[in-house]
Amino acid sequence: DQQVKQNSPSLSVQEGRISILNCDYTNSMFDYFLWYKKYPAEGPTFLISISSIKDKNEDGRFTVFLNKSAKHLSLHIVPSQPGDSAVYFCAAITNTDKLIFGTGTRLQVFP
Amino acid sequence: KAGVTQTPRYLIKTRGQQVTLSCSPISGHRSVSWYQQTPGQGLQFLFEYFSETQRNKGNFPGRFSGRQFSNSRSEMNVSTLELGDSALYLCASSLGSHTGELFFGEGSRLTVL
């Protein structure tokens, strides 16, 4: 049972445009959400997080939005750059501190 | 400071064999988590160790086991390997707080033939 879902396995965006990556979750007990980025042959690296008491968190070009009623979060990258091309994983923390990852979305930013 | 180090980076085994993977966390980090990454499945949580104790466990069979030493280094073992165990095994370390910010190693890529 996949508690954290990323329904789009891939996304292609032109450089300079906005990239929107989506994530849905099923467990209403999740109280902290994160996005990780992974390049080939490297481990995932932490990108941005959001607590369930907030609905938005911004860090430079990256903004994460949380809609608790819809159990949905999204990552916006503006403007998108070729170096953003990677696999993006959303993740949620359970009340037992277990980090559950989604299946990932491969973002390709083309010139 | 040095990052998370995993060894070996690549290995090939045959069905029925067993394998041990090693992870050295960032200095000062007491929590070590293990994840399995396969195409289409994302990062599947295996287990987490904190101060030598297993604190969390995922939904993997008993063939998958782990341990953590007093210096926080961790090992995971997979016995009676199956073809489906072929994957990238990632180790991550953290201070162990409830923020989820993990620092990952580059992974150990296991191929089972």
PDB file of C-alpha atoms in Angstrom, chain A residues 2 31-32 34 36 38 41-46 49 87 89 93-104, chain B residues 9-10 35 37 40-45 48 55-58 88 90 96-102 104-106:
ATOM      1  CA  GLN A   2       1.693   3.149  -1.266  1.00  0.00           C
ATOM      2  CA  ASP A  31       2.816  15.838  10.014  1.00  0.00           C
ATOM      3  CA  TYR A  32       5.967  16.729   8.104  1.00  0.00           C
ATOM      4  CA  LEU A  34       9.935  16.813   2.455  1.00  0.00           C
ATOM      5  CA  TYR A  36      14.449  15.227  -2.105  1.00  0.00           C
ATOM      6  CA  LYS A  38      18.384  12.684  -6.848  1.00  0.00           C
ATOM      7  CA  ALA A  41      24.806   7.716  -9.406  1.00  0.00           C
ATOM      8  CA  GLU A  42      24.287   9.929  -6.362  1.00  0.00           C
ATOM      9  CA  GLY A  43      22.244   9.581  -3.208  1.00  0.00           C
ATOM     10  CA  PRO A  44      19.145  11.779  -2.761  1.00  0.00           C
ATOM     11  CA  THR A  45      19.730  15.213  -1.298  1.00  0.00           C
ATOM     12  CA  PHE A  46      17.308  17.174   0.826  1.00  0.00           C
ATOM     13  CA  SER A  49      10.355  20.666   3.746  1.00  0.00           C
ATOM     14  CA  VAL A  87      14.411  12.626 -10.044  1.00  0.00           C
ATOM     15  CA  PHE A  89      10.981  12.311  -4.398  1.00  0.00           C
ATOM     16  CA  ILE A  93       7.123  11.479   8.253  1.00  0.00           C
ATOM     17  CA  THR A  94       4.891   9.201  10.274  1.00  0.00           C
ATOM     18  CA  ASN A  95       4.112   9.654  13.941  1.00  0.00           C
ATOM     19  CA  THR A  96       6.760   6.993  14.619  1.00  0.00           C
ATOM     20  CA  ASP A  97       9.411   9.038  12.800  1.00  0.00           C
ATOM     21  CA  LYS A  98       9.452   6.711   9.816  1.00  0.00           C
ATOM     22  CA  LEU A  99      10.188   8.518   6.541  1.00  0.00           C
ATOM     23  CA  ILE A 100       8.006   7.255   3.690  1.00  0.00           C
ATOM     24  CA  PHE A 101       9.022   8.144   0.145  1.00  0.00           C
ATOM     25  CA  GLY A 102       6.996   8.380  -3.026  1.00  0.00           C
ATOM     26  CA  THR A 103       7.986   6.640  -6.250  1.00  0.00           C
ATOM     27  CA  GLY A 104       9.630   9.716  -7.729  1.00  0.00           C
TER      28      GLY A 104
ATOM     29  CA  ARG B   9      29.585   0.544  -4.350  1.00  0.00           C
ATOM     30  CA  TYR B  10      28.864  -2.303  -6.728  1.00  0.00           C
ATOM     31  CA  TYR B  35      16.355   2.128   1.839  1.00  0.00           C
ATOM     32  CA  GLN B  37      15.500   1.704  -4.554  1.00  0.00           C
ATOM     33  CA  GLY B  40       9.013   2.136 -10.289  1.00  0.00           C
ATOM     34  CA  GLN B  41       9.032   1.515  -6.539  1.00  0.00           C
ATOM     35  CA  GLY B  42      10.818   4.587  -5.331  1.00  0.00           C
ATOM     36  CA  LEU B  43      12.645   4.385  -2.051  1.00  0.00           C
ATOM     37  CA  GLN B  44      11.354   1.594   0.119  1.00  0.00           C
ATOM     38  CA  PHE B  45      12.183   1.874   3.816  1.00  0.00           C
ATOM     39  CA  GLU B  48      16.336   2.531  11.021  1.00  0.00           C
ATOM     40  CA  ARG B  55      13.870   2.017  16.058  1.00  0.00           C
ATOM     41  CA  ASN B  56      11.765   1.440  12.960  1.00  0.00           C
ATOM     42  CA  LYS B  57      11.231  -1.352  10.516  1.00  0.00           C
ATOM     43  CA  GLY B  58       9.699  -1.520   7.055  1.00  0.00           C
ATOM     44  CA  LEU B  88      20.308   0.178  -5.203  1.00  0.00           C
ATOM     45  CA  LEU B  90      20.878   3.505   0.117  1.00  0.00           C
ATOM     46  CA  GLY B  96      17.621  11.397  14.690  1.00  0.00           C
ATOM     47  CA  SER B  97      15.236  14.301  15.218  1.00  0.00           C
ATOM     48  CA  HIS B  98      11.721  14.492  13.807  1.00  0.00           C
ATOM     49  CA  THR B  99      12.615  16.656  10.823  1.00  0.00           C
ATOM     50  CA  GLY B 100      13.346  13.956   8.328  1.00  0.00           C
ATOM     51  CA  GLU B 101      16.422  15.610   6.893  1.00  0.00           C
ATOM     52  CA  LEU B 102      18.508  12.640   5.935  1.00  0.00           C
ATOM     53  CA  PHE B 104      22.311   9.857   1.930  1.00  0.00           C
ATOM     54  CA  GLY B 105      25.297   7.937   0.747  1.00  0.00           C
ATOM     55  CA  GLU B 106      25.822   7.121  -2.918  1.00  0.00           C
TER      56      GLU B 106
END
